[in-house]
CSV table of C-alpha atoms in Angstrom, one decimal:
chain,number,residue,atom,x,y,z
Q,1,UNK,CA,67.3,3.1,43.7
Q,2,UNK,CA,65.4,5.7,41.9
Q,3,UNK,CA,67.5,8.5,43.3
Q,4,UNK,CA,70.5,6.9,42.2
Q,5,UNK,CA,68.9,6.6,38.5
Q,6,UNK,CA,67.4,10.3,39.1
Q,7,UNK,CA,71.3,11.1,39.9
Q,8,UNK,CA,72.5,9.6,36.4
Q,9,UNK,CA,70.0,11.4,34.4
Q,10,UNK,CA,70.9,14.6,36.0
Q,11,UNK,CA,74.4,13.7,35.3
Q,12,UNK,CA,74.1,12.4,32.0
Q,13,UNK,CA,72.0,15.6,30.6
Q,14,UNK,CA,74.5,18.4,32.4
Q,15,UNK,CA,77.4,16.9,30.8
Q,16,UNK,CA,75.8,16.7,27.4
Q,17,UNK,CA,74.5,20.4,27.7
Q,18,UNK,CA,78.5,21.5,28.4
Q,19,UNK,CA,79.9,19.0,26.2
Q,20,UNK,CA,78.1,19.3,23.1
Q,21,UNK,CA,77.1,22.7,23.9
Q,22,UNK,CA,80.3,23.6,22.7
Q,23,UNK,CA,80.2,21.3,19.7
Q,24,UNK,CA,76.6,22.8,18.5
Q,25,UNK,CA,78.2,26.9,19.8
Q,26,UNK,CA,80.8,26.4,17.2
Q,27,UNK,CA,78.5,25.6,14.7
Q,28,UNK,CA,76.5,28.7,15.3
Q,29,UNK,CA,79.6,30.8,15.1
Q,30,UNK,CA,80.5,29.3,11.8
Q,31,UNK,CA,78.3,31.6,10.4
Q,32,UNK,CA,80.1,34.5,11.9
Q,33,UNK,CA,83.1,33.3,11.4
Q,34,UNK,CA,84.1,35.6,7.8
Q,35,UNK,CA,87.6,34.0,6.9
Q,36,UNK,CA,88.1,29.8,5.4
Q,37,UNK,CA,91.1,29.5,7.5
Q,38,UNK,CA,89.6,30.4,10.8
Q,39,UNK,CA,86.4,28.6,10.1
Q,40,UNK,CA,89.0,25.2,9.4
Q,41,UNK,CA,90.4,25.8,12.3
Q,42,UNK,CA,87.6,25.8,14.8
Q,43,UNK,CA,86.8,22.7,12.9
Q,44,UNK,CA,90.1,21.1,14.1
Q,45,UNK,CA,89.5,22.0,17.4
Q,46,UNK,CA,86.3,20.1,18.0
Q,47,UNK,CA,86.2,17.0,15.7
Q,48,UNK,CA,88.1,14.6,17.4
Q,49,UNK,CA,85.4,15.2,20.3
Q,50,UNK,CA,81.7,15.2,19.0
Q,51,UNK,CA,81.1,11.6,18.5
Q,52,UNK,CA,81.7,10.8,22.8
Q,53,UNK,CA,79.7,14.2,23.7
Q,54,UNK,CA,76.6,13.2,21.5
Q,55,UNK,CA,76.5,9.6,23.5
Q,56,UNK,CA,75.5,11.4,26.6
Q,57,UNK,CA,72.1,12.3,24.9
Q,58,UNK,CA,71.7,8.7,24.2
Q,59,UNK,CA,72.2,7.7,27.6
Q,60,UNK,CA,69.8,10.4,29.1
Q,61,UNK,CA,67.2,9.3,26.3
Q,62,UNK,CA,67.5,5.6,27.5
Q,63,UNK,CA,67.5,6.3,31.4
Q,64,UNK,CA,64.4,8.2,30.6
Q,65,UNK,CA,63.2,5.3,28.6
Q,66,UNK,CA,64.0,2.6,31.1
Q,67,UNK,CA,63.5,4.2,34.1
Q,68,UNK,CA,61.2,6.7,34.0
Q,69,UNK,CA,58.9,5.2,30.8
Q,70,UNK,CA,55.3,7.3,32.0
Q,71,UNK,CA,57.8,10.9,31.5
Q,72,UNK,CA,59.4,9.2,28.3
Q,73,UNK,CA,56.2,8.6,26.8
Q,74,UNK,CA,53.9,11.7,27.9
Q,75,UNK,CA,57.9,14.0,26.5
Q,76,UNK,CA,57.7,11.6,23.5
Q,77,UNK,CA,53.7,12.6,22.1
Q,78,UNK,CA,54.4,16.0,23.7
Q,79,UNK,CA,58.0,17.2,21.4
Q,80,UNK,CA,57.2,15.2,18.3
Q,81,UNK,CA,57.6,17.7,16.1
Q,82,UNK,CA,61.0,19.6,18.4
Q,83,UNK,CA,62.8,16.1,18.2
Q,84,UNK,CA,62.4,15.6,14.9
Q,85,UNK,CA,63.9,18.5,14.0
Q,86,UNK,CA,66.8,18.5,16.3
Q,87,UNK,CA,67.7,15.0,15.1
Q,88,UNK,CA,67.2,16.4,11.5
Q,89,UNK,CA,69.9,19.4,12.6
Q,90,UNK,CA,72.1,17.0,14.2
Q,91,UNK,CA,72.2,14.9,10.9
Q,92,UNK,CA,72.9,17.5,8.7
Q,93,UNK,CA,75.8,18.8,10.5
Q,94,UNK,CA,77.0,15.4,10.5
Q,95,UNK,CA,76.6,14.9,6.4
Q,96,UNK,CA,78.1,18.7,6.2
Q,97,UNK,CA,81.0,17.7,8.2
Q,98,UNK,CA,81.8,14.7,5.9
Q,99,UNK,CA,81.2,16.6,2.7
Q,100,UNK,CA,83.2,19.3,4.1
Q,101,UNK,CA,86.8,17.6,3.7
Q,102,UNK,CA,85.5,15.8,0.2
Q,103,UNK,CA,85.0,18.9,-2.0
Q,104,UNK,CA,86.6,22.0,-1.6
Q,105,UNK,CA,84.2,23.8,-4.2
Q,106,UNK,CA,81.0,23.1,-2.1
Q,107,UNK,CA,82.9,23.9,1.6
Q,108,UNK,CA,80.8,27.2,1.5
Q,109,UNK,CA,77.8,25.3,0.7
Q,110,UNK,CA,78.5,22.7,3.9
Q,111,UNK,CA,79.9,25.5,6.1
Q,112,UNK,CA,76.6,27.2,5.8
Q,113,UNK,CA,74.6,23.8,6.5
Q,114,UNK,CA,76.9,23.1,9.2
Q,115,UNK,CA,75.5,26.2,11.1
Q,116,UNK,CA,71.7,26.1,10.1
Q,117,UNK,CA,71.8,22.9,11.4
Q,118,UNK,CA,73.6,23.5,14.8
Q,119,UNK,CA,71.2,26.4,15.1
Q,120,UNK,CA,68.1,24.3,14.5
Q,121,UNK,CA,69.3,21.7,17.4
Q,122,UNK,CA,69.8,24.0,19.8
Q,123,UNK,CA,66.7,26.3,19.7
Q,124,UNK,CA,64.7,23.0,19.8
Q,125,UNK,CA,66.2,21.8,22.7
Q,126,UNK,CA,66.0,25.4,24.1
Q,127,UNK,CA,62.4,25.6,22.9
Q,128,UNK,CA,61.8,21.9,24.5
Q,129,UNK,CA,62.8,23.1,27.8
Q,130,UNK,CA,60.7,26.2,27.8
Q,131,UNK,CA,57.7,23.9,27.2
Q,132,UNK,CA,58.0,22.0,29.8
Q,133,UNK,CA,59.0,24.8,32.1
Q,134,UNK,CA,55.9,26.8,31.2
Q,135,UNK,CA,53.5,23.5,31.8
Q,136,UNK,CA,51.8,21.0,29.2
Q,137,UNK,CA,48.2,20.0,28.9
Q,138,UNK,CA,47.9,16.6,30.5
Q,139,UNK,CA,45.2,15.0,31.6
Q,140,UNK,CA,44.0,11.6,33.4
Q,141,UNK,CA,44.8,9.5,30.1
Q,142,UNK,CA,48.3,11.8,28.9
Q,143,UNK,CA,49.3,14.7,26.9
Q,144,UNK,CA,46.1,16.1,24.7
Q,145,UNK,CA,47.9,19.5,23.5
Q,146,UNK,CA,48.3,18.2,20.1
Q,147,UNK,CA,51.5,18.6,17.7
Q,148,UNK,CA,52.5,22.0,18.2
Q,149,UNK,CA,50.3,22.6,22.5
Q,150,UNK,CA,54.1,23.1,23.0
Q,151,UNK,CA,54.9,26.5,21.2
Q,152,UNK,CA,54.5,29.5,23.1
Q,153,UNK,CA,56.5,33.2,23.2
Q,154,UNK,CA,57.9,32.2,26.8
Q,155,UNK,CA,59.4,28.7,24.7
Q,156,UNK,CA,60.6,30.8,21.6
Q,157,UNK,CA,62.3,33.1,24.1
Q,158,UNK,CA,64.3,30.2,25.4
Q,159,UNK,CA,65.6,28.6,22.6
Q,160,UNK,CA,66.9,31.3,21.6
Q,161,UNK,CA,68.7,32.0,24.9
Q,162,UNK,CA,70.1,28.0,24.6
Q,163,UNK,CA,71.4,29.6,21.1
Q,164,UNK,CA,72.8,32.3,22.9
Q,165,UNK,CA,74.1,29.9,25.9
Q,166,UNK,CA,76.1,27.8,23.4
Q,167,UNK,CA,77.2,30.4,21.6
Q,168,UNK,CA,78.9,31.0,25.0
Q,169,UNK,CA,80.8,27.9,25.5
Q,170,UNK,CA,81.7,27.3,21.9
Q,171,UNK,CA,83.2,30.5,22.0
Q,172,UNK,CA,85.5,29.9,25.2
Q,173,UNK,CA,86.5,26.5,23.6
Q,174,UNK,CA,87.6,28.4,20.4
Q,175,UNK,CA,89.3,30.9,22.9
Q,176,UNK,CA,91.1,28.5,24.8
Q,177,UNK,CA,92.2,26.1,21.9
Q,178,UNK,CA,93.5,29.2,19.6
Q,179,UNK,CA,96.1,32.0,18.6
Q,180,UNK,CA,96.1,34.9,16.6
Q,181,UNK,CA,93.4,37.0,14.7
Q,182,UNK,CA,91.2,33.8,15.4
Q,183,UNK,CA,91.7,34.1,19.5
Q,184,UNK,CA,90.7,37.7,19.4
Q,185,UNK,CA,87.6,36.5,17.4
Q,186,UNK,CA,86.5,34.6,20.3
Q,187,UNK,CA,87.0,36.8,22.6
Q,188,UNK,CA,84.4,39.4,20.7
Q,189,UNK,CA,81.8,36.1,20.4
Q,190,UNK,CA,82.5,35.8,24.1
Q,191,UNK,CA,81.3,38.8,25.0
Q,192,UNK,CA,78.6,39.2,23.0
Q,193,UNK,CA,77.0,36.2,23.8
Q,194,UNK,CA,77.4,36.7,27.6
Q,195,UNK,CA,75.5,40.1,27.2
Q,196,UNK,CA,72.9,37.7,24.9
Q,197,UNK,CA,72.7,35.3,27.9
Q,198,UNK,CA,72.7,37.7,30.9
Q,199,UNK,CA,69.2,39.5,29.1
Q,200,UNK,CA,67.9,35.9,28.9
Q,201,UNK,CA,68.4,35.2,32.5
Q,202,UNK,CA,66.8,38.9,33.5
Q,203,UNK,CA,63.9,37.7,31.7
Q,204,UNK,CA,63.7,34.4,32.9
Q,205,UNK,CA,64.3,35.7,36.7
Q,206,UNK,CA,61.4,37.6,36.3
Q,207,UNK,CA,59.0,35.7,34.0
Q,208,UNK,CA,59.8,32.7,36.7
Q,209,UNK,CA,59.7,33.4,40.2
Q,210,UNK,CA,57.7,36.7,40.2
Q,211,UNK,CA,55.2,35.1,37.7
Q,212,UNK,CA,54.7,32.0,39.4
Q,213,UNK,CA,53.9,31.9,42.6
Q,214,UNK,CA,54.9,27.9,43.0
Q,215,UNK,CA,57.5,28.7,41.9
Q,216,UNK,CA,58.7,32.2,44.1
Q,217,UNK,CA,57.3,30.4,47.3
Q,218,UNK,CA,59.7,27.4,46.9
Q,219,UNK,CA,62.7,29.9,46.7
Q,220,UNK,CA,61.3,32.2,49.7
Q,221,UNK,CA,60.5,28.9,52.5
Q,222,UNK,CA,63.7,27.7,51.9
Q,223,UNK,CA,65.6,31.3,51.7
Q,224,UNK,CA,69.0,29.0,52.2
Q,225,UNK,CA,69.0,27.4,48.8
Q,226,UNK,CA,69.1,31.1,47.0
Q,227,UNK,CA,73.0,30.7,47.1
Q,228,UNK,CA,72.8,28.3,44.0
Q,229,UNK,CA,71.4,30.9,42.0
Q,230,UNK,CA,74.0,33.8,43.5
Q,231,UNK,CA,76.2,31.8,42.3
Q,232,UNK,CA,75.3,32.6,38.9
Q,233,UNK,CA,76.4,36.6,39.0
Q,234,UNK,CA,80.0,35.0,40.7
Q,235,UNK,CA,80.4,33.0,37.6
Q,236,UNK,CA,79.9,35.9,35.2
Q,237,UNK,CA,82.1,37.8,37.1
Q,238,UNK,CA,84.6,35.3,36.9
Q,239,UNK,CA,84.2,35.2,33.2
Q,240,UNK,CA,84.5,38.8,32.7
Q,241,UNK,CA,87.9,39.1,34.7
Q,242,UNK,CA,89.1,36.0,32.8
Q,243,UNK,CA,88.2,37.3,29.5
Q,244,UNK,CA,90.2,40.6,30.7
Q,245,UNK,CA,93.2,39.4,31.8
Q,246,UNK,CA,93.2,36.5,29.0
Q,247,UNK,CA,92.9,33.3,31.3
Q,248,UNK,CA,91.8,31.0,28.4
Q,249,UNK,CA,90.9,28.1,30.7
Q,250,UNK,CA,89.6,29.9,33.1
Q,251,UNK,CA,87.4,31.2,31.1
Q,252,UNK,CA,85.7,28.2,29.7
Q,253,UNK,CA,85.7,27.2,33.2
Q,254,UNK,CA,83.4,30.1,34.2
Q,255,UNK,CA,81.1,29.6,31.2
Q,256,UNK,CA,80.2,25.7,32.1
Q,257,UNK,CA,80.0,26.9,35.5
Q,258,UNK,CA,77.0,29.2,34.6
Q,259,UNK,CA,75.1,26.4,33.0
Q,260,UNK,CA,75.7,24.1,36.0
Q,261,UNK,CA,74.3,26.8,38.2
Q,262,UNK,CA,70.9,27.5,35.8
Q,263,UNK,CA,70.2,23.8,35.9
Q,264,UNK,CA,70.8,23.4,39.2
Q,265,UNK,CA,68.2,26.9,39.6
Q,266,UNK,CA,65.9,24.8,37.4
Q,267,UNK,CA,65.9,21.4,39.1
Q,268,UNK,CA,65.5,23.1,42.3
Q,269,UNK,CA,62.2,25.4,41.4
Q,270,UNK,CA,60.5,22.1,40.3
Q,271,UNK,CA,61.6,19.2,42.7
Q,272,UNK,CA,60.1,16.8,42.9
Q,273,UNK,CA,58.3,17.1,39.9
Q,274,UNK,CA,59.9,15.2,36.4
Q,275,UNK,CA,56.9,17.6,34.4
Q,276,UNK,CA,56.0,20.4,36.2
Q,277,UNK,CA,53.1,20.2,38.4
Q,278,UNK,CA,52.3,17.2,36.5
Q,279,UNK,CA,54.0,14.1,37.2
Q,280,UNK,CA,56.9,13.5,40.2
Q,281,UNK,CA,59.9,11.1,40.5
Q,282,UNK,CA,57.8,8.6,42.1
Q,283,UNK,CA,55.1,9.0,39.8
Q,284,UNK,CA,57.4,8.4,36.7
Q,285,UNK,CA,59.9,5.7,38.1
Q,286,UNK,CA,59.7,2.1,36.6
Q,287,UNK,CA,59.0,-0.9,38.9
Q,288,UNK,CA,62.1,-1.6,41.3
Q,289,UNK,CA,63.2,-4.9,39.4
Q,290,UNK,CA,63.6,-2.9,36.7
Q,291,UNK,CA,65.8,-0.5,38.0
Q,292,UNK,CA,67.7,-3.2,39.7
Q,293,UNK,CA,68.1,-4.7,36.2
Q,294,UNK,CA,69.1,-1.8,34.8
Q,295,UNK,CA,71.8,-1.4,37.4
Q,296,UNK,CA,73.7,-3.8,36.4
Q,297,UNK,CA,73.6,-2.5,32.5
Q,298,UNK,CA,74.8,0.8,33.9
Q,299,UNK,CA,77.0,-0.3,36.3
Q,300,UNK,CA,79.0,-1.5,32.7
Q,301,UNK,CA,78.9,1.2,30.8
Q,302,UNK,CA,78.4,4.6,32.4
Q,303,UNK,CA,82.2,4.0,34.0
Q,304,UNK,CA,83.4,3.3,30.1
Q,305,UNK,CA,81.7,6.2,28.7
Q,306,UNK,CA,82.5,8.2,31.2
Q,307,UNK,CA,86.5,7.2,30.9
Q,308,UNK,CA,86.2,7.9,27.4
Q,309,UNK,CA,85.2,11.3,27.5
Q,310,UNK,CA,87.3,12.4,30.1
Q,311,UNK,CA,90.4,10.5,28.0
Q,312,UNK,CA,89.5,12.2,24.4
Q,313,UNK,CA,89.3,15.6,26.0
Q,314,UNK,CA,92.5,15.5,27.9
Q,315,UNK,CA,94.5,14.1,24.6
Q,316,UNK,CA,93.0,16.8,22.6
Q,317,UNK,CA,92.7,19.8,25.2
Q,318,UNK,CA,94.6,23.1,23.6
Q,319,UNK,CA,94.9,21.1,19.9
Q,320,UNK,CA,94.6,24.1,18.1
Q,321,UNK,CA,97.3,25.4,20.1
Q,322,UNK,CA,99.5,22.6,19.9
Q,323,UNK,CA,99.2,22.4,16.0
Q,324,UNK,CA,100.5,26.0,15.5
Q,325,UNK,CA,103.4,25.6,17.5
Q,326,UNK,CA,104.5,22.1,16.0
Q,327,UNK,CA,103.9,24.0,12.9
Q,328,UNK,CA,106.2,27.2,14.1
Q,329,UNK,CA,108.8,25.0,15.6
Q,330,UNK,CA,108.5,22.6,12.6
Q,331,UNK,CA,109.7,26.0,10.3
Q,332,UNK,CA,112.4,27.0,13.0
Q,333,UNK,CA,114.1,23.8,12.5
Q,334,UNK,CA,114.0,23.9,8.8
Q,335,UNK,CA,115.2,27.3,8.7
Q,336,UNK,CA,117.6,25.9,11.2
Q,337,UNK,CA,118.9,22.5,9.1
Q,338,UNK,CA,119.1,25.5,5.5
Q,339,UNK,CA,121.4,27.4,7.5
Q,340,UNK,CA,123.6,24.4,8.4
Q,341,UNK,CA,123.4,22.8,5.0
Q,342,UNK,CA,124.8,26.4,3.7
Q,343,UNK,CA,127.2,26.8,6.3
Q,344,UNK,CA,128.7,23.4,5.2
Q,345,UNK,CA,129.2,24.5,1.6
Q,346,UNK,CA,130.8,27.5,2.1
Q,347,UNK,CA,134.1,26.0,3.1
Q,348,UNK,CA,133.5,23.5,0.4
Q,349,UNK,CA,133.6,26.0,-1.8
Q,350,UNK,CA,136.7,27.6,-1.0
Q,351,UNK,CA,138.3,24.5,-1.0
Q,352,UNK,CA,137.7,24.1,-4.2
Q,353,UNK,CA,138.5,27.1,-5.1
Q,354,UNK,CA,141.5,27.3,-3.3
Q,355,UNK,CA,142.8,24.3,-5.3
Q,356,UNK,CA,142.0,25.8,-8.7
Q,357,UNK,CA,144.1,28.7,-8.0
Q,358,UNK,CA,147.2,25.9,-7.0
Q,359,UNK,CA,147.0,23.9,-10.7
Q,360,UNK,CA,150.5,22.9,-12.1
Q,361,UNK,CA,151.2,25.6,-14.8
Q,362,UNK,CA,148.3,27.6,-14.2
Q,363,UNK,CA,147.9,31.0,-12.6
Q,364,UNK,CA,143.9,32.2,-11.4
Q,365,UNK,CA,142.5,35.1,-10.9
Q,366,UNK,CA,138.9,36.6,-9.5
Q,367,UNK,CA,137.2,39.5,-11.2
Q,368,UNK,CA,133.7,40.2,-9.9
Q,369,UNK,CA,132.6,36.6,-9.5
Q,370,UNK,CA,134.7,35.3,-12.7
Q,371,UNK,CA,137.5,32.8,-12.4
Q,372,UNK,CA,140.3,33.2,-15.3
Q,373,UNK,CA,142.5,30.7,-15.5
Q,374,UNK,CA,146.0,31.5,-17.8
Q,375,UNK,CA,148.5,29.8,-18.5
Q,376,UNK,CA,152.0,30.1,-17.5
Q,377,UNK,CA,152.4,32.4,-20.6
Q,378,UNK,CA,149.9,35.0,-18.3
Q,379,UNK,CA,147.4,34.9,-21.8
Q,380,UNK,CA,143.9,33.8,-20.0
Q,381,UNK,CA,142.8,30.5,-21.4
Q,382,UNK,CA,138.6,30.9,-20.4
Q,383,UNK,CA,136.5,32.1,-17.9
Q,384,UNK,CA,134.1,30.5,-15.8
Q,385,UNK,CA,131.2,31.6,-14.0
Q,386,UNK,CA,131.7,30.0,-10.1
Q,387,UNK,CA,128.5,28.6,-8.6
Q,388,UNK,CA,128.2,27.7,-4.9
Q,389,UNK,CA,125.6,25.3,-5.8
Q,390,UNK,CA,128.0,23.6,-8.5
Q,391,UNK,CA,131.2,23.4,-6.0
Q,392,UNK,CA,128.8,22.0,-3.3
């Protein structure tokens, strides 16, 4: 039982880090992002798909609650001061997003929040992880590091990487769901935060497994398991030749695959341990009647959420795309039903004409546009300019 539960926190955290990875990437290229109209657009291509990808951190924060309550507590004192501040950048892109589509004059104003506040959320998260990967000061009775026995240059480092990570994905979700000036956009944030996210996994590479030796030894007994992490170098690859030849899905493809593969790297380095070094699965788990209870909770509502997400994004896969071409097709057939409507008039119109020139006791003539009509006498009576639009 607590493997299974140690199963849906695993799966519950990866798809939160590629789903709303890309949610939280877009924000941060909102920023970079210099024209209105683009910045809307990348804003059509993710709403309709935040609410259902932020869920997934509830779920992992209430596994971890429920199942594992000695890790929720000792992560809980430990990131006070990290989760407050995500869930403060989280709001605030929620309140910019509202205010966004309410007042044109202050879209700059939200646009700008919108960013700081995706930015915030993912270098605490990224920050978080670093913290725990580098160790925290626990003893017999819990954590005693204090508010900020956290921060460190190793933890820094890896929030920004996560910044540099989402980046990443955000940016192949713009790629794929776009056309245009704003596609070749994406493709330039693509490249340059792969470059961002290769250095940050030199550095960790070598700041992990050649610094500590727990670590390094795990990877070197069981020699077999290093083709997870080679994995990682295929992946980029992949991306690069997608970005190259311009396979849009693909591409996003490649950049989820290269978070699967890091936190499959990570979970490896440090099984069995839930903290590092600190506390294992056994350790942490709840008393078995409690997981059993919780089973039947979960057994409810993972399968809901999980059809949910997997609906919403295959509805609203390639929107962007979709738009612009309802739009282009949308002109084509109004250019389409003009030229019709003209067509039509045109024999009206010499109809009508035809049957001014055939009066009783009246003679026409055309002079540059001008009807004359005269009389049988061959005197003109008037002239008249002739309108299309009149005779239609």
């Amino acid at each position: 039982m607590i493997m299974v539960w140690i199963a849906v926190l695993a799966l519950s955290i990866v798809t939160y880090v590629l789903l709303d990875g890309v949610d939280l990437g877009i924000g941060i290229l909102m920023g970079l992002t210099p024209k209105e109209g683009w910045r809307q657009r990348m804003f059509n291509a993710v709403g309709p798909l935040w609410d259902g990808n932020e869920a997934w951190l509830i779920v992992a924060g209430a596994v971890l609650w429920g199942a594992f309550p000695i890790v929720f507590s000792t992560l809980i004192s430990a990131f006070q001061l990290p989760i407050s501040l995500m869930l403060i950048g989280l709001i605030v892109r929620r309140v910019a997003w509202g205010c966004r589509f309410k007042s044109e004059a202050a879209r700059s104003i939200c646009d700008a929040s919108y960013c700081c506040g995706s930015l915030v959320a993912a270098f605490m998260q990224g920050a978080m992880v670093g913290g725990l990967v580098e160790g925290l000061p626990l003893s017999s009775s819990g954590y005693v590091g204090g508010t900020f026995g956290w921060i460190s240059p190793f933890a820094a480092v890896c929030g920004i990487g996560l910044c540099f990570g989402y980046s990443l994905l955000g940016a192949a979700w713009i790629f794929y769901n776009s056309e245009g000036g704003l596609r070749d956009q994406a493709r330039q944030f693509v490249e340059y935060s792969a470059g961002g996210l290769l250095a940050f996994f030199t550095f960790l590479f070598l700041y992990t497994f050649v610094g500590d030796y727990r670590v390094m030894s795990r990877w070197l007994d069981h020699t077999y398991l290093l083709a997870i992490p080679a994995t990682g170098p295929v992946a980029s690859f992949l991306l690069s030749a997608t970005m190259h030849y311009r396979r849009d899905d693909l591409a996003l493809y490649a950049g989820m695959m290269i978070f699967a593969v890091g936190f499959a790297t990570l979970a490896i380095s440090f099984w069995p341990y839930m903290i590092p070094f600190s506390i294992t699965i056994d350790q942490g788990a709840a008393a078995p009647a409690r997981l059993a209870a919780m089973s039947w909770l979960g057994a409810f509502a993972l399968p809901l959420l999980a059809l949910y997400t997997i609906t919403s994004h295959s509805v609203f896969r390639g929107v962007g795309r979709r738009r612009r071409a309802r739009s282009s097709s949308e002109k084509s057939q109004d250019t389409e039903r003009g030229c019709s409507l003209f067509a039509v008039c045109i024999p009206l119109f010499q109809i009508s004409a035809g049957g001014a020139r055939h009066r009783t006791g009246e003679q026409t003539k055309v002079y540059d546009g001008e009807v004359a009509h005269t009389g049988t006498n061959g005197a003109p009576d008037g002239v008249r300019r002739v309108s299309a639009t009149s005779d239609c």
